[in-house]
PDB file of C-alpha atoms and ligand atoms in Angstrom:
ATOM      1  CA  MET A   1      17.997 -86.045  28.061  1.00  0.00           C
ATOM      2  CA  ARG A   2      15.729 -85.439  30.591  1.00  0.00           C
ATOM      3  CA  GLU A   3      12.507 -84.429  28.580  1.00  0.00           C
ATOM      4  CA  GLY A   4      10.723 -81.135  29.843  1.00  0.00           C
ATOM      5  CA  THR A   5       7.651 -80.304  32.186  1.00  0.00           C
ATOM      6  CA  PRO A   6       5.037 -79.858  29.537  1.00  0.00           C
ATOM      7  CA  LEU A   7       3.821 -75.911  29.492  1.00  0.00           C
ATOM      8  CA  PHE A   8       0.157 -76.798  29.940  1.00  0.00           C
ATOM      9  CA  GLU A   9      -1.250 -80.149  32.018  1.00  0.00           C
ATOM     10  CA  SER A  10      -4.286 -80.191  30.173  1.00  0.00           C
ATOM     11  CA  PRO A  11      -6.098 -78.418  27.319  1.00  0.00           C
ATOM     12  CA  ARG A  12      -8.095 -76.597  30.235  1.00  0.00           C
ATOM     13  CA  ALA A  13      -4.692 -74.965  31.139  1.00  0.00           C
ATOM     14  CA  ALA A  14      -4.190 -73.855  28.050  1.00  0.00           C
ATOM     15  CA  ALA A  15      -7.864 -72.690  27.483  1.00  0.00           C
ATOM     16  CA  ALA A  16      -7.249 -71.160  30.975  1.00  0.00           C
ATOM     17  CA  PHE A  17      -3.643 -69.403  29.863  1.00  0.00           C
ATOM     18  CA  ALA A  18      -4.947 -67.774  26.602  1.00  0.00           C
ATOM     19  CA  LYS A  19      -7.999 -66.284  28.658  1.00  0.00           C
ATOM     20  CA  ALA A  20      -5.666 -64.753  31.121  1.00  0.00           C
ATOM     21  CA  LEU A  21      -3.408 -62.871  28.519  1.00  0.00           C
ATOM     22  CA  PRO A  22      -3.185 -58.599  28.592  1.00  0.00           C
ATOM     23  CA  THR A  23      -3.735 -59.531  24.680  1.00  0.00           C
ATOM     24  CA  LEU A  24      -6.524 -57.800  22.742  1.00  0.00           C
ATOM     25  CA  ALA A  25      -5.848 -60.924  19.668  1.00  0.00           C
ATOM     26  CA  ILE A  26      -2.283 -62.643  19.982  1.00  0.00           C
ATOM     27  CA  GLY A  27      -2.506 -65.513  21.864  1.00  0.00           C
ATOM     28  CA  LYS A  28      -6.345 -65.338  22.466  1.00  0.00           C
ATOM     29  CA  THR A  29      -6.993 -68.315  20.196  1.00  0.00           C
ATOM     30  CA  LEU A  30      -4.400 -70.936  21.388  1.00  0.00           C
ATOM     31  CA  ASP A  31      -4.173 -74.580  19.586  1.00  0.00           C
ATOM     32  CA  TYR A  32      -1.676 -76.163  21.678  1.00  0.00           C
ATOM     33  CA  ARG A  33      -0.171 -79.922  20.844  1.00  0.00           C
ATOM     34  CA  GLN A  34       2.251 -82.338  22.151  1.00  0.00           C
ATOM     35  CA  VAL A  35       3.889 -82.434  18.682  1.00  0.00           C
ATOM     36  CA  ALA A  36       3.191 -81.198  15.293  1.00  0.00           C
ATOM     37  CA  GLU A  37       5.315 -81.308  12.123  1.00  0.00           C
ATOM     38  CA  SER A  38       5.794 -77.133  11.744  1.00  0.00           C
ATOM     39  CA  THR A  39       3.677 -75.163  13.509  1.00  0.00           C
ATOM     40  CA  ASN A  40       3.859 -72.181  10.798  1.00  0.00           C
ATOM     41  CA  ASP A  41       2.748 -75.123   8.423  1.00  0.00           C
ATOM     42  CA  LEU A  42      -0.738 -76.092  10.649  1.00  0.00           C
ATOM     43  CA  ALA A  43      -0.741 -72.230  10.993  1.00  0.00           C
ATOM     44  CA  ALA A  44      -0.985 -71.629   7.807  1.00  0.00           C
ATOM     45  CA  ARG A  45      -3.234 -74.450   6.951  1.00  0.00           C
ATOM     46  CA  ALA A  46      -5.954 -72.843   9.652  1.00  0.00           C
ATOM     47  CA  ALA A  47      -5.045 -69.361   7.839  1.00  0.00           C
ATOM     48  CA  ARG A  48      -6.596 -70.872   5.222  1.00  0.00           C
ATOM     49  CA  GLU A  49      -9.431 -72.012   6.666  1.00  0.00           C
ATOM     50  CA  ASP A  50     -10.533 -68.471   7.852  1.00  0.00           C
ATOM     51  CA  ALA A  51      -8.601 -68.500  10.882  1.00  0.00           C
ATOM     52  CA  PRO A  52      -8.597 -65.590  13.571  1.00  0.00           C
ATOM     53  CA  HIS A  53      -5.904 -63.106  13.004  1.00  0.00           C
ATOM     54  CA  GLY A  54      -4.202 -63.610  16.399  1.00  0.00           C
ATOM     55  CA  LEU A  55      -4.541 -67.773  16.256  1.00  0.00           C
ATOM     56  CA  VAL A  56      -1.586 -69.134  18.088  1.00  0.00           C
ATOM     57  CA  VAL A  57      -0.424 -72.587  17.427  1.00  0.00           C
ATOM     58  CA  LEU A  58       1.997 -74.025  19.898  1.00  0.00           C
ATOM     59  CA  ALA A  59       3.574 -77.649  19.830  1.00  0.00           C
ATOM     60  CA  GLU A  60       6.007 -79.029  22.430  1.00  0.00           C
ATOM     61  CA  GLU A  61       8.223 -80.286  19.921  1.00  0.00           C
ATOM     62  CA  GLN A  62       8.230 -80.380  15.866  1.00  0.00           C
ATOM     63  CA  THR A  63       9.134 -83.029  13.954  1.00  0.00           C
ATOM     64  CA  ALA A  64       9.699 -80.855  10.348  1.00  0.00           C
ATOM     65  CA  GLY A  65      10.469 -77.865  12.370  1.00  0.00           C
ATOM     66  CA  ARG A  66      11.813 -75.212   9.815  1.00  0.00           C
ATOM     67  CA  GLY A  67      14.504 -73.161   9.543  1.00  0.00           C
ATOM     68  CA  ARG A  68      14.884 -69.918   7.330  1.00  0.00           C
ATOM     69  CA  ARG A  69      17.132 -70.521   4.334  1.00  0.00           C
ATOM     70  CA  GLY A  70      15.964 -73.983   4.268  1.00  0.00           C
ATOM     71  CA  ARG A  71      17.761 -75.242   7.398  1.00  0.00           C
ATOM     72  CA  THR A  72      15.512 -77.537  10.167  1.00  0.00           C
ATOM     73  CA  TRP A  73      14.844 -76.414  13.151  1.00  0.00           C
ATOM     74  CA  LEU A  74      15.800 -78.994  15.520  1.00  0.00           C
ATOM     75  CA  ALA A  75      14.483 -79.057  19.807  1.00  0.00           C
ATOM     76  CA  PRO A  76      14.118 -81.929  21.812  1.00  0.00           C
ATOM     77  CA  PRO A  77      10.423 -82.078  23.314  1.00  0.00           C
ATOM     78  CA  GLY A  78       8.828 -79.727  26.809  1.00  0.00           C
ATOM     79  CA  LYS A  79      12.558 -77.247  26.632  1.00  0.00           C
ATOM     80  CA  ALA A  80      11.814 -74.475  23.798  1.00  0.00           C
ATOM     81  CA  LEU A  81       9.442 -72.368  22.804  1.00  0.00           C
ATOM     82  CA  LEU A  82       7.676 -73.439  19.294  1.00  0.00           C
ATOM     83  CA  PHE A  83       4.994 -71.876  18.012  1.00  0.00           C
ATOM     84  CA  SER A  84       3.564 -69.414  14.982  1.00  0.00           C
ATOM     85  CA  VAL A  85       0.799 -67.119  15.348  1.00  0.00           C
ATOM     86  CA  LEU A  86      -1.148 -65.973  12.262  1.00  0.00           C
ATOM     87  CA  VAL A  87      -1.264 -62.059  11.199  1.00  0.00           C
ATOM     88  CA  ARG A  88      -4.392 -60.664   9.211  1.00  0.00           C
ATOM     89  CA  ALA A  89      -2.414 -57.443   7.217  1.00  0.00           C
ATOM     90  CA  ASN A  90      -5.548 -55.648   7.657  1.00  0.00           C
ATOM     91  CA  GLY A  91      -4.523 -51.860   7.804  1.00  0.00           C
ATOM     92  CA  MET A  92      -0.979 -52.217   7.074  1.00  0.00           C
ATOM     93  CA  PRO A  93       0.902 -50.323   4.011  1.00  0.00           C
ATOM     94  CA  ALA A  94       2.004 -53.559   1.758  1.00  0.00           C
ATOM     95  CA  GLU A  95       5.671 -51.489   2.033  1.00  0.00           C
ATOM     96  CA  ARG A  96       5.750 -52.059   5.692  1.00  0.00           C
ATOM     97  CA  ILE A  97       5.518 -56.160   5.410  1.00  0.00           C
ATOM     98  CA  GLY A  98       9.639 -56.179   5.047  1.00  0.00           C
ATOM     99  CA  TRP A  99       9.229 -54.744   9.038  1.00  0.00           C
ATOM    100  CA  ALA A 100       6.830 -57.837  10.074  1.00  0.00           C
ATOM    101  CA  ALA A 101       9.882 -60.199  10.512  1.00  0.00           C
ATOM    102  CA  LEU A 102      11.867 -57.741  12.515  1.00  0.00           C
ATOM    103  CA  ALA A 103       8.787 -56.281  14.920  1.00  0.00           C
ATOM    104  CA  SER A 104       8.847 -59.747  15.565  1.00  0.00           C
ATOM    105  CA  GLY A 105      12.105 -60.511  16.770  1.00  0.00           C
ATOM    106  CA  CYS A 106      12.137 -57.294  18.620  1.00  0.00           C
ATOM    107  CA  ALA A 107       9.380 -58.469  20.454  1.00  0.00           C
ATOM    108  CA  ALA A 108      11.236 -61.098  21.310  1.00  0.00           C
ATOM    109  CA  VAL A 109      14.591 -59.512  22.051  1.00  0.00           C
ATOM    110  CA  GLU A 110      12.247 -57.627  24.647  1.00  0.00           C
ATOM    111  CA  ALA A 111      10.559 -60.133  26.433  1.00  0.00           C
ATOM    112  CA  VAL A 112      13.538 -61.921  26.746  1.00  0.00           C
ATOM    113  CA  GLU A 113      15.488 -58.880  28.295  1.00  0.00           C
ATOM    114  CA  ARG A 114      12.426 -58.577  30.431  1.00  0.00           C
ATOM    115  CA  LEU A 115      12.329 -61.864  31.690  1.00  0.00           C
ATOM    116  CA  ALA A 116      15.898 -63.240  31.713  1.00  0.00           C
ATOM    117  CA  ARG A 117      17.294 -59.976  32.329  1.00  0.00           C
ATOM    118  CA  ILE A 118      20.440 -60.695  30.320  1.00  0.00           C
ATOM    119  CA  PRO A 119      21.712 -58.900  27.046  1.00  0.00           C
ATOM    120  CA  VAL A 120      20.309 -60.204  24.102  1.00  0.00           C
ATOM    121  CA  ARG A 121      20.849 -58.771  20.560  1.00  0.00           C
ATOM    122  CA  LEU A 122      18.350 -58.570  17.701  1.00  0.00           C
ATOM    123  CA  LYS A 123      20.205 -59.593  14.343  1.00  0.00           C
ATOM    124  CA  TRP A 124      19.102 -58.342  10.917  1.00  0.00           C
ATOM    125  CA  PRO A 125      16.757 -59.128  10.214  1.00  0.00           C
ATOM    126  CA  ASN A 126      15.331 -61.595  12.777  1.00  0.00           C
ATOM    127  CA  ASP A 127      17.879 -63.507  14.474  1.00  0.00           C
ATOM    128  CA  ILE A 128      17.991 -63.223  18.423  1.00  0.00           C
ATOM    129  CA  VAL A 129      21.019 -63.717  19.351  1.00  0.00           C
ATOM    130  CA  VAL A 130      23.864 -63.337  22.396  1.00  0.00           C
ATOM    131  CA  VAL A 131      26.816 -61.910  21.546  1.00  0.00           C
ATOM    132  CA  SER A 132      30.534 -63.198  22.966  1.00  0.00           C
ATOM    133  CA  GLN A 133      32.710 -59.955  22.644  1.00  0.00           C
ATOM    134  CA  ALA A 134      33.349 -56.830  21.116  1.00  0.00           C
ATOM    135  CA  PRO A 135      33.979 -56.995  17.893  1.00  0.00           C
ATOM    136  CA  ARG A 136      37.667 -55.894  17.053  1.00  0.00           C
ATOM    137  CA  ALA A 137      38.125 -52.796  15.508  1.00  0.00           C
ATOM    138  CA  LYS A 138      40.299 -54.178  12.558  1.00  0.00           C
ATOM    139  CA  ALA A 139      39.629 -58.015  12.603  1.00  0.00           C
ATOM    140  CA  GLU A 140      39.268 -59.225   9.272  1.00  0.00           C
ATOM    141  CA  ILE A 141      35.609 -60.603   8.635  1.00  0.00           C
ATOM    142  CA  GLN A 142      36.792 -63.888   8.013  1.00  0.00           C
ATOM    143  CA  LYS A 143      38.344 -64.321  11.271  1.00  0.00           C
ATOM    144  CA  SER A 144      34.911 -62.992  13.116  1.00  0.00           C
ATOM    145  CA  GLU A 145      33.336 -65.647  11.094  1.00  0.00           C
ATOM    146  CA  ASN A 146      35.613 -68.567  12.310  1.00  0.00           C
ATOM    147  CA  ALA A 147      35.066 -67.414  15.230  1.00  0.00           C
ATOM    148  CA  CYS A 148      31.661 -67.069  15.508  1.00  0.00           C
ATOM    149  CA  PRO A 149      30.873 -63.976  17.341  1.00  0.00           C
ATOM    150  CA  TRP A 150      27.583 -64.201  18.265  1.00  0.00           C
ATOM    151  CA  ARG A 151      25.184 -67.576  19.757  1.00  0.00           C
ATOM    152  CA  LYS A 152      21.864 -68.074  18.570  1.00  0.00           C
ATOM    153  CA  LEU A 153      19.057 -67.853  20.833  1.00  0.00           C
ATOM    154  CA  GLY A 154      16.124 -68.046  18.534  1.00  0.00           C
ATOM    155  CA  GLY A 155      14.989 -66.932  15.036  1.00  0.00           C
ATOM    156  CA  VAL A 156      11.781 -66.052  13.425  1.00  0.00           C
ATOM    157  CA  LEU A 157      10.564 -67.780  10.255  1.00  0.00           C
ATOM    158  CA  CYS A 158       8.048 -65.320   8.453  1.00  0.00           C
ATOM    159  CA  GLU A 159       5.567 -66.665   5.591  1.00  0.00           C
ATOM    160  CA  GLY A 160       3.344 -64.655   3.878  1.00  0.00           C
ATOM    161  CA  VAL A 161      -0.049 -66.714   2.982  1.00  0.00           C
ATOM    162  CA  LEU A 162      -1.596 -66.115  -0.599  1.00  0.00           C
ATOM    163  CA  PRO A 163      -5.320 -64.735  -0.455  1.00  0.00           C
ATOM    164  CA  LYS A 164      -8.288 -66.947  -1.293  1.00  0.00           C
ATOM    165  CA  GLY A 165      -8.678 -65.082  -4.287  1.00  0.00           C
ATOM    166  CA  ALA A 166      -8.727 -61.637  -6.129  1.00  0.00           C
ATOM    167  CA  GLY A 167      -8.796 -58.911  -3.553  1.00  0.00           C
ATOM    168  CA  GLY A 168      -8.625 -61.322  -0.286  1.00  0.00           C
ATOM    169  CA  ALA A 169      -6.970 -60.252   3.068  1.00  0.00           C
ATOM    170  CA  SER A 170      -3.048 -60.746   2.972  1.00  0.00           C
ATOM    171  CA  ARG A 171      -2.421 -63.121   5.718  1.00  0.00           C
ATOM    172  CA  ALA A 172       1.611 -64.012   7.162  1.00  0.00           C
ATOM    173  CA  ILE A 173       2.662 -66.717   9.868  1.00  0.00           C
ATOM    174  CA  VAL A 174       5.134 -65.790  12.078  1.00  0.00           C
ATOM    175  CA  GLY A 175       6.880 -68.613  13.571  1.00  0.00           C
ATOM    176  CA  ILE A 176       8.761 -68.210  16.509  1.00  0.00           C
ATOM    177  CA  GLY A 177      11.673 -71.165  17.791  1.00  0.00           C
ATOM    178  CA  LEU A 178      13.172 -69.659  20.936  1.00  0.00           C
ATOM    179  CA  ASN A 179      16.116 -72.352  22.881  1.00  0.00           C
ATOM    180  CA  VAL A 180      14.675 -71.186  26.382  1.00  0.00           C
ATOM    181  CA  ASN A 181      16.203 -75.060  28.964  1.00  0.00           C
ATOM    182  CA  GLN A 182      17.581 -77.154  26.803  1.00  0.00           C
ATOM    183  CA  THR A 183      21.660 -78.016  28.378  1.00  0.00           C
ATOM    184  CA  PRO A 184      24.148 -77.247  26.417  1.00  0.00           C
ATOM    185  CA  GLU A 185      24.552 -80.881  25.227  1.00  0.00           C
ATOM    186  CA  GLU A 186      20.897 -80.548  24.075  1.00  0.00           C
ATOM    187  CA  LEU A 187      21.800 -77.744  21.832  1.00  0.00           C
ATOM    188  CA  PRO A 188      22.253 -78.352  17.762  1.00  0.00           C
ATOM    189  CA  ASP A 189      25.818 -77.166  17.062  1.00  0.00           C
ATOM    190  CA  PRO A 190      26.718 -76.755  13.401  1.00  0.00           C
ATOM    191  CA  PRO A 191      29.813 -75.060  12.911  1.00  0.00           C
ATOM    192  CA  LYS A 192      28.990 -71.550  11.889  1.00  0.00           C
ATOM    193  CA  ALA A 193      26.301 -70.408  13.678  1.00  0.00           C
ATOM    194  CA  SER A 194      26.747 -71.848  17.729  1.00  0.00           C
ATOM    195  CA  ALA A 195      23.665 -72.434  19.394  1.00  0.00           C
ATOM    196  CA  THR A 196      22.870 -71.497  22.837  1.00  0.00           C
ATOM    197  CA  SER A 197      19.866 -71.421  25.566  1.00  0.00           C
ATOM    198  CA  LEU A 198      18.372 -69.137  28.634  1.00  0.00           C
ATOM    199  CA  LEU A 199      19.416 -71.877  30.319  1.00  0.00           C
ATOM    200  CA  ALA A 200      22.804 -72.467  29.013  1.00  0.00           C
ATOM    201  CA  GLU A 201      23.118 -68.278  29.538  1.00  0.00           C
ATOM    202  CA  THR A 202      22.124 -67.810  33.331  1.00  0.00           C
ATOM    203  CA  GLY A 203      22.266 -71.263  34.639  1.00  0.00           C
ATOM    204  CA  HIS A 204      18.772 -71.788  35.674  1.00  0.00           C
ATOM    205  CA  PRO A 205      16.084 -72.840  33.823  1.00  0.00           C
ATOM    206  CA  ALA A 206      13.176 -70.225  32.817  1.00  0.00           C
ATOM    207  CA  ASP A 207       9.954 -70.239  33.233  1.00  0.00           C
ATOM    208  CA  ARG A 208       7.999 -70.665  29.653  1.00  0.00           C
ATOM    209  CA  ARG A 209       4.846 -69.774  30.556  1.00  0.00           C
ATOM    210  CA  ALA A 210       6.113 -66.571  31.948  1.00  0.00           C
ATOM    211  CA  LEU A 211       8.381 -66.262  29.261  1.00  0.00           C
ATOM    212  CA  LEU A 212       5.503 -66.896  26.150  1.00  0.00           C
ATOM    213  CA  ALA A 213       3.126 -64.733  28.131  1.00  0.00           C
ATOM    214  CA  GLY A 214       5.616 -62.226  27.728  1.00  0.00           C
ATOM    215  CA  LEU A 215       6.694 -62.960  24.494  1.00  0.00           C
ATOM    216  CA  LEU A 216       2.377 -62.506  22.766  1.00  0.00           C
ATOM    217  CA  GLU A 217       2.305 -59.655  24.698  1.00  0.00           C
ATOM    218  CA  ARG A 218       4.943 -57.768  22.901  1.00  0.00           C
ATOM    219  CA  LEU A 219       4.097 -59.122  19.677  1.00  0.00           C
ATOM    220  CA  GLU A 220       0.971 -57.837  19.736  1.00  0.00           C
ATOM    221  CA  ALA A 221       2.153 -54.212  20.838  1.00  0.00           C
ATOM    222  CA  ARG A 222       5.284 -54.817  17.635  1.00  0.00           C
ATOM    223  CA  LEU A 223       2.854 -56.388  14.881  1.00  0.00           C
ATOM    224  CA  ASP A 224       0.108 -53.469  15.671  1.00  0.00           C
ATOM    225  CA  ALA A 225       2.959 -50.528  15.035  1.00  0.00           C
ATOM    226  CA  LEU A 226       2.731 -51.848  11.554  1.00  0.00           C
ATOM    227  CA  SER A 227      -0.912 -50.165  10.604  1.00  0.00           C
ATOM    228  CA  GLY A 228      -0.367 -47.288  12.760  1.00  0.00           C
ATOM    229  CA  ASP A 229       1.728 -43.890  11.719  1.00  0.00           C
ATOM    230  CA  ALA A 230       3.616 -43.174  15.610  1.00  0.00           C
ATOM    231  CA  ALA A 231       4.168 -46.653  16.732  1.00  0.00           C
ATOM    232  CA  PHE A 232       5.606 -47.415  13.595  1.00  0.00           C
ATOM    233  CA  GLU A 233       8.231 -44.329  13.829  1.00  0.00           C
ATOM    234  CA  ALA A 234       8.580 -45.673  17.340  1.00  0.00           C
ATOM    235  CA  LEU A 235       9.561 -49.401  16.310  1.00  0.00           C
ATOM    236  CA  ARG A 236      11.585 -48.032  13.465  1.00  0.00           C
ATOM    237  CA  SER A 237      13.894 -46.170  15.712  1.00  0.00           C
ATOM    238  CA  ASP A 238      13.817 -48.712  18.203  1.00  0.00           C
ATOM    239  CA  VAL A 239      15.117 -51.661  15.731  1.00  0.00           C
ATOM    240  CA  GLY A 240      17.455 -48.931  14.275  1.00  0.00           C
ATOM    241  CA  ALA A 241      19.148 -48.220  18.012  1.00  0.00           C
ATOM    242  CA  ARG A 242      19.276 -51.716  19.077  1.00  0.00           C
ATOM    243  CA  LEU A 243      21.696 -52.341  15.133  1.00  0.00           C
ATOM    244  CA  GLU A 244      23.171 -49.331  15.846  1.00  0.00           C
ATOM    245  CA  ALA A 245      24.688 -50.383  19.433  1.00  0.00           C
ATOM    246  CA  TRP A 246      25.816 -53.448  18.060  1.00  0.00           C
ATOM    247  CA  TRP A 247      27.083 -52.659  14.484  1.00  0.00           C
ATOM    248  CA  ARG A 248      27.835 -48.689  14.580  1.00  0.00           C
ATOM    249  CA  GLY A 249      30.707 -48.301  12.291  1.00  0.00           C
ATOM    250  CA  ALA A 250      31.269 -51.749  11.770  1.00  0.00           C
ATOM    251  CA  ARG A 251      31.720 -53.445   8.815  1.00  0.00           C
ATOM    252  CA  LEU A 252      29.674 -56.090   7.935  1.00  0.00           C
ATOM    253  CA  ALA A 253      29.552 -59.428   5.337  1.00  0.00           C
ATOM    254  CA  ALA A 254      26.135 -60.651   4.305  1.00  0.00           C
ATOM    255  CA  ILE A 255      25.422 -63.597   1.915  1.00  0.00           C
ATOM    256  CA  SER A 256      22.235 -63.465   0.281  1.00  0.00           C
ATOM    257  CA  ALA A 257      20.567 -65.763  -2.847  1.00  0.00           C
ATOM    258  CA  GLU A 258      22.682 -63.260  -5.329  1.00  0.00           C
ATOM    259  CA  GLY A 259      25.942 -64.259  -3.982  1.00  0.00           C
ATOM    260  CA  ARG A 260      28.570 -62.546  -0.850  1.00  0.00           C
ATOM    261  CA  HIS A 261      28.014 -58.816  -0.240  1.00  0.00           C
ATOM    262  CA  GLU A 262      30.332 -56.694   2.274  1.00  0.00           C
ATOM    263  CA  GLY A 263      30.572 -53.259   3.439  1.00  0.00           C
ATOM    264  CA  ARG A 264      29.842 -50.595   5.913  1.00  0.00           C
ATOM    265  CA  PHE A 265      25.951 -50.760   7.930  1.00  0.00           C
ATOM    266  CA  ALA A 266      24.768 -47.737   6.821  1.00  0.00           C
ATOM    267  CA  GLY A 267      21.201 -48.405   8.294  1.00  0.00           C
ATOM    268  CA  LEU A 268      17.940 -49.625   7.544  1.00  0.00           C
ATOM    269  CA  ASP A 269      15.754 -48.171   4.436  1.00  0.00           C
ATOM    270  CA  GLU A 270      11.876 -47.274   4.755  1.00  0.00           C
ATOM    271  CA  PHE A 271      11.825 -51.299   3.385  1.00  0.00           C
ATOM    272  CA  GLY A 272      13.855 -52.926   6.299  1.00  0.00           C
ATOM    273  CA  ARG A 273      16.554 -53.509   4.044  1.00  0.00           C
ATOM    274  CA  LEU A 274      19.845 -53.761   5.057  1.00  0.00           C
ATOM    275  CA  ARG A 275      21.543 -51.078   3.753  1.00  0.00           C
ATOM    276  CA  LEU A 276      25.646 -51.985   3.351  1.00  0.00           C
ATOM    277  CA  GLU A 277      28.195 -49.263   1.983  1.00  0.00           C
ATOM    278  CA  ASN A 278      31.001 -50.521  -0.018  1.00  0.00           C
ATOM    279  CA  ALA A 279      34.730 -48.668  -0.220  1.00  0.00           C
ATOM    280  CA  GLU A 280      33.556 -46.922  -3.076  1.00  0.00           C
ATOM    281  CA  GLY A 281      30.764 -45.567  -1.592  1.00  0.00           C
ATOM    282  CA  LYS A 282      28.166 -47.392  -2.880  1.00  0.00           C
ATOM    283  CA  VAL A 283      25.344 -48.836  -1.446  1.00  0.00           C
ATOM    284  CA  VAL A 284      23.400 -52.197  -1.988  1.00  0.00           C
ATOM    285  CA  ALA A 285      19.734 -52.514  -0.151  1.00  0.00           C
ATOM    286  CA  LEU A 286      19.578 -56.310   1.027  1.00  0.00           C
ATOM    287  CA  ALA A 287      15.543 -57.674   1.270  1.00  0.00           C
ATOM    288  CA  ASP A 288      16.531 -61.126   2.652  1.00  0.00           C
ATOM    289  CA  ALA A 289      20.084 -62.127   3.451  1.00  0.00           C
ATOM    290  CA  GLU A 290      21.727 -63.054   6.743  1.00  0.00           C
ATOM    291  CA  VAL A 291      24.555 -61.326   8.222  1.00  0.00           C
ATOM    292  CA  VAL A 292      27.845 -64.309   8.820  1.00  0.00           C
ATOM    293  CA  GLY A 293      30.765 -61.587   9.912  1.00  0.00           C
ATOM    294  CA  VAL A 294      30.822 -58.630  11.444  1.00  0.00           C
ATOM    295  CA  ALA A 295      34.402 -56.404  11.791  1.00  0.00           C
TER     296      ALA A 295
HETATM  297  C1  BTN B   1      15.525 -69.130  11.809  1.00  0.00           C
HETATM  298  O1  BTN B   1      16.046 -70.210  11.055  1.00  0.00           O
HETATM  299  O2  BTN B   1      16.078 -68.562  12.478  1.00  0.00           O
HETATM  300  C2  BTN B   1      13.790 -68.983  11.911  1.00  0.00           C
HETATM  301  C3  BTN B   1      13.627 -70.411  13.061  1.00  0.00           C
HETATM  302  C4  BTN B   1      11.788 -70.502  13.295  1.00  0.00           C
HETATM  303  C5  BTN B   1      11.922 -72.103  14.380  1.00  0.00           C
HETATM  304  C6  BTN B   1      10.519 -71.305  14.292  1.00  0.00           C
HETATM  305  S1  BTN B   1       9.639 -72.987  15.920  1.00  0.00           S
HETATM  306  C7  BTN B   1       8.161 -72.778  15.272  1.00  0.00           C
HETATM  307  C8  BTN B   1       7.304 -72.383  13.671  1.00  0.00           C
HETATM  308  N1  BTN B   1       7.313 -73.582  13.118  1.00  0.00           N
HETATM  309  C9  BTN B   1       8.303 -74.033  12.426  1.00  0.00           C
HETATM  310  O3  BTN B   1       8.515 -75.242  11.680  1.00  0.00           O
HETATM  311  N2  BTN B   1       9.324 -72.751  12.570  1.00  0.00           N
HETATM  312  C10 BTN B   1       9.345 -71.838  13.081  1.00  0.00           C
END
């Protein structure tokens, strides 16, 4: 395995990159590290020490990278984008917190589309995937699960940081892992969620610095939308349209802490929960789950 080229040759280069970003807050304070256990943990620690909104902790390598649902997140040094953003939820209506992960996933999809020009999809709640094939109209969900009809390019791990005392501002950490320049041999390959990278999809390496800049710009736009009215409606409609384009009329299987759910995709509710309608017309709204099959 060849080690990738570091994003920045020196702390000074990282600071110059941060200064030149077109954002107001996101990435303007950049903590760039060669190695970290988990950038989410570092950002959470910084949040408790009153670090500013928009702080980005980025590492070339993680020794204990975490994914959703207790999984590990693996990437060889210098090949992926591994970073966490501190978000202070000032002015955001509390019921929109469920949208933070969706907003971040949507931002990542937009940045990848702009830079790499490949069709990527947002997979509720916060995965960035490439779809292998059109779902077969009458195929059983079980079959599509075995075939794993998508390849995962990246994911978002959104975690809350408890306020210090009563009345303290609530903060969240948005951690993003994006597979960029890993060769197919360097990708983890668990049996059901097969991974991919931009290199594996396009056949050529991508400019990680340009991708990072684009991602931070889209993150600011989409996260700011959580505190506005018109921008929030635009976010809801864009996320809804992306999911509809893939799942309209589809039957989904999802796993949550309560077990397995199956039903027809019935959009998202105002909290960003996935609505599934069963054969009797009963709708369940899932806040935290993983879609494992589409048919
Ligand atoms: C998922 O399970 O899909 C979410 C993966 C999130 C991984 C990123 S990498 C940077 C940040 N630090 C972590 O420990 N996890 C997130």
